[in-house]
Amino acid sequence: MMSYLLDPPYDSSGSGYLELQILELSNPLGTTMDGECCGGGGRSPCRNPCRTLFRLCLKEYQSNVTSQGSCSFGNTSSPVLGTGSFVLEDPASASLLLPFTFRWTVSAFNIYILV
């Protein structure tokens, strides 16, 4: 006679957060990602400094990462942290926390940071 002891099934879950801490930003030309001056006015040299904030987007893996589409695993943004180039005196105040309540996947994912 053989008998098997089976553990009862348990539900599993996960939670945690992804943290991104901003230390400094260098934008000496005062331009956006596409090379335009902040606040309009064409291309460099620019007269108006950029008001800088960060957006963190966690999405499924893409071979060509774009800012388009949803942030399937969540997103968060900072307030305006500075203008032009800056070093934060208190980097903890500029931490971006992205909580998650799912089991972290083994597969690849993309982190997209929009400045």
PDB file of C-alpha atoms in Angstrom:
ATOM      1  CA  MET A   1       0.000   0.000   0.000  1.00  0.00           C
ATOM      2  CA  MET A   2       1.359   3.430  -0.979  1.00  0.00           C
ATOM      3  CA  SER A   3       0.144   6.652   0.425  1.00  0.00           C
ATOM      4  CA  TYR A   4       1.059  10.184  -0.595  1.00  0.00           C
ATOM      5  CA  LEU A   5       1.031  13.184   1.613  1.00  0.00           C
ATOM      6  CA  LEU A   6       0.018  16.195  -0.432  1.00  0.00           C
ATOM      7  CA  ASP A   7       0.316  19.720   0.834  1.00  0.00           C
ATOM      8  CA  PRO A   8      -2.906  21.630   0.496  1.00  0.00           C
ATOM      9  CA  PRO A   9      -2.739  24.272  -2.239  1.00  0.00           C
ATOM     10  CA  TYR A  10      -1.918  27.776  -1.100  1.00  0.00           C
ATOM     11  CA  ASP A  11      -2.586  31.016  -2.875  1.00  0.00           C
ATOM     12  CA  SER A  12       0.483  33.096  -3.390  1.00  0.00           C
ATOM     13  CA  SER A  13       0.817  36.789  -3.991  1.00  0.00           C
ATOM     14  CA  GLY A  14       3.518  39.378  -4.154  1.00  0.00           C
ATOM     15  CA  SER A  15       3.933  43.027  -3.441  1.00  0.00           C
ATOM     16  CA  GLY A  16       6.677  45.578  -3.284  1.00  0.00           C
ATOM     17  CA  TYR A  17       7.812  48.666  -5.087  1.00  0.00           C
ATOM     18  CA  LEU A  18      10.235  49.847  -7.693  1.00  0.00           C
ATOM     19  CA  GLU A  19      12.122  52.961  -6.583  1.00  0.00           C
ATOM     20  CA  LEU A  20      13.977  55.411  -8.792  1.00  0.00           C
ATOM     21  CA  GLN A  21      15.975  58.119  -7.067  1.00  0.00           C
ATOM     22  CA  ILE A  22      16.875  61.225  -9.068  1.00  0.00           C
ATOM     23  CA  LEU A  23      20.246  62.752  -8.127  1.00  0.00           C
ATOM     24  CA  GLU A  24      20.896  65.327 -10.814  1.00  0.00           C
ATOM     25  CA  LEU A  25      20.045  66.391 -14.330  1.00  0.00           C
ATOM     26  CA  SER A  26      22.183  68.112 -16.917  1.00  0.00           C
ATOM     27  CA  ASN A  27      20.413  70.026 -19.694  1.00  0.00           C
ATOM     28  CA  PRO A  28      22.826  72.867 -20.537  1.00  0.00           C
ATOM     29  CA  LEU A  29      21.138  73.667 -23.867  1.00  0.00           C
ATOM     30  CA  GLY A  30      17.672  73.965 -22.304  1.00  0.00           C
ATOM     31  CA  THR A  31      16.041  71.779 -24.941  1.00  0.00           C
ATOM     32  CA  THR A  32      13.386  69.075 -24.968  1.00  0.00           C
ATOM     33  CA  MET A  33      14.008  65.495 -26.159  1.00  0.00           C
ATOM     34  CA  ASP A  34      13.326  66.515 -29.752  1.00  0.00           C
ATOM     35  CA  GLY A  35      15.814  69.425 -29.673  1.00  0.00           C
ATOM     36  CA  GLU A  36      13.231  72.202 -29.411  1.00  0.00           C
ATOM     37  CA  CYS A  37      13.568  75.005 -26.881  1.00  0.00           C
ATOM     38  CA  CYS A  38      11.431  74.725 -23.770  1.00  0.00           C
ATOM     39  CA  GLY A  39       8.559  77.179 -23.933  1.00  0.00           C
ATOM     40  CA  GLY A  40       8.781  77.408 -27.719  1.00  0.00           C
ATOM     41  CA  GLY A  41      11.092  79.624 -29.700  1.00  0.00           C
ATOM     42  CA  GLY A  42      12.663  77.093 -32.060  1.00  0.00           C
ATOM     43  CA  ARG A  43      16.074  75.562 -31.535  1.00  0.00           C
ATOM     44  CA  SER A  44      19.138  76.368 -29.392  1.00  0.00           C
ATOM     45  CA  PRO A  45      20.286  78.823 -28.123  1.00  0.00           C
ATOM     46  CA  CYS A  46      17.225  78.868 -25.881  1.00  0.00           C
ATOM     47  CA  ARG A  47      16.064  81.745 -23.672  1.00  0.00           C
ATOM     48  CA  ASN A  48      13.596  79.953 -21.369  1.00  0.00           C
ATOM     49  CA  PRO A  49      14.819  77.230 -18.979  1.00  0.00           C
ATOM     50  CA  CYS A  50      13.013  73.886 -18.965  1.00  0.00           C
ATOM     51  CA  ARG A  51      10.785  73.059 -15.996  1.00  0.00           C
ATOM     52  CA  THR A  52      11.870  69.474 -15.382  1.00  0.00           C
ATOM     53  CA  LEU A  53       9.758  66.622 -14.068  1.00  0.00           C
ATOM     54  CA  PHE A  54      10.107  62.863 -14.443  1.00  0.00           C
ATOM     55  CA  ARG A  55       7.579  60.200 -15.409  1.00  0.00           C
ATOM     56  CA  LEU A  56       8.307  56.538 -14.669  1.00  0.00           C
ATOM     57  CA  CYS A  57       6.471  53.907 -16.716  1.00  0.00           C
ATOM     58  CA  LEU A  58       6.797  50.150 -16.230  1.00  0.00           C
ATOM     59  CA  LYS A  59       5.515  48.120 -19.165  1.00  0.00           C
ATOM     60  CA  GLU A  60       5.829  44.708 -20.742  1.00  0.00           C
ATOM     61  CA  TYR A  61       8.922  44.042 -22.848  1.00  0.00           C
ATOM     62  CA  GLN A  62       9.081  45.730 -26.244  1.00  0.00           C
ATOM     63  CA  SER A  63      11.951  45.366 -28.688  1.00  0.00           C
ATOM     64  CA  ASN A  64      11.432  49.003 -29.743  1.00  0.00           C
ATOM     65  CA  VAL A  65      10.601  50.943 -26.593  1.00  0.00           C
ATOM     66  CA  THR A  66       8.349  53.951 -27.120  1.00  0.00           C
ATOM     67  CA  SER A  67       6.507  56.384 -24.900  1.00  0.00           C
ATOM     68  CA  GLN A  68       3.279  55.402 -26.657  1.00  0.00           C
ATOM     69  CA  GLY A  69       0.841  52.869 -25.225  1.00  0.00           C
ATOM     70  CA  SER A  70      -0.151  52.016 -21.714  1.00  0.00           C
ATOM     71  CA  CYS A  71       2.121  51.449 -18.744  1.00  0.00           C
ATOM     72  CA  SER A  72       0.770  47.972 -18.090  1.00  0.00           C
ATOM     73  CA  PHE A  73       2.559  47.541 -14.730  1.00  0.00           C
ATOM     74  CA  GLY A  74       1.995  51.113 -13.504  1.00  0.00           C
ATOM     75  CA  ASN A  75       3.352  54.645 -13.718  1.00  0.00           C
ATOM     76  CA  THR A  76       4.086  57.619 -11.510  1.00  0.00           C
ATOM     77  CA  SER A  77       5.357  61.172 -11.942  1.00  0.00           C
ATOM     78  CA  SER A  78       7.321  63.709  -9.932  1.00  0.00           C
ATOM     79  CA  PRO A  79       6.462  67.354  -9.434  1.00  0.00           C
ATOM     80  CA  VAL A  80       8.666  69.897 -11.217  1.00  0.00           C
ATOM     81  CA  LEU A  81      12.092  69.351  -9.601  1.00  0.00           C
ATOM     82  CA  GLY A  82      14.099  72.165 -11.130  1.00  0.00           C
ATOM     83  CA  THR A  83      14.959  74.121 -14.238  1.00  0.00           C
ATOM     84  CA  GLY A  84      17.794  73.615 -16.705  1.00  0.00           C
ATOM     85  CA  SER A  85      20.600  71.654 -15.052  1.00  0.00           C
ATOM     86  CA  PHE A  86      20.431  70.932 -11.329  1.00  0.00           C
ATOM     87  CA  VAL A  87      21.695  68.747  -8.474  1.00  0.00           C
ATOM     88  CA  LEU A  88      19.137  67.866  -5.821  1.00  0.00           C
ATOM     89  CA  GLU A  89      20.186  68.666  -2.264  1.00  0.00           C
ATOM     90  CA  ASP A  90      17.802  66.029  -0.891  1.00  0.00           C
ATOM     91  CA  PRO A  91      17.547  63.203  -3.480  1.00  0.00           C
ATOM     92  CA  ALA A  92      15.140  61.299  -1.230  1.00  0.00           C
ATOM     93  CA  SER A  93      12.574  64.032  -1.856  1.00  0.00           C
ATOM     94  CA  ALA A  94      12.669  63.196  -5.566  1.00  0.00           C
ATOM     95  CA  SER A  95      12.282  59.421  -5.260  1.00  0.00           C
ATOM     96  CA  LEU A  96       9.702  57.915  -7.559  1.00  0.00           C
ATOM     97  CA  LEU A  97       7.977  54.912  -5.963  1.00  0.00           C
ATOM     98  CA  LEU A  98       5.976  52.559  -8.113  1.00  0.00           C
ATOM     99  CA  PRO A  99       4.143  50.038  -5.917  1.00  0.00           C
ATOM    100  CA  PHE A 100       3.085  46.704  -7.317  1.00  0.00           C
ATOM    101  CA  THR A 101       0.832  43.994  -5.948  1.00  0.00           C
ATOM    102  CA  PHE A 102       1.543  41.190  -8.390  1.00  0.00           C
ATOM    103  CA  ARG A 103       4.078  38.405  -8.531  1.00  0.00           C
ATOM    104  CA  TRP A 104       7.191  39.812 -10.232  1.00  0.00           C
ATOM    105  CA  THR A 105       7.527  38.210 -13.618  1.00  0.00           C
ATOM    106  CA  VAL A 106      10.585  36.311 -14.712  1.00  0.00           C
ATOM    107  CA  SER A 107      10.156  37.565 -18.255  1.00  0.00           C
ATOM    108  CA  ALA A 108      11.640  40.800 -19.508  1.00  0.00           C
ATOM    109  CA  PHE A 109      10.081  44.194 -18.979  1.00  0.00           C
ATOM    110  CA  ASN A 110      10.833  47.812 -19.937  1.00  0.00           C
ATOM    111  CA  ILE A 111      11.275  50.791 -17.689  1.00  0.00           C
ATOM    112  CA  TYR A 112      10.614  54.005 -19.557  1.00  0.00           C
ATOM    113  CA  ILE A 113      11.696  57.275 -17.956  1.00  0.00           C
ATOM    114  CA  LEU A 114      10.372  60.425 -19.571  1.00  0.00           C
ATOM    115  CA  VAL A 115      12.124  63.659 -18.573  1.00  0.00           C
TER     116      VAL A 115
END
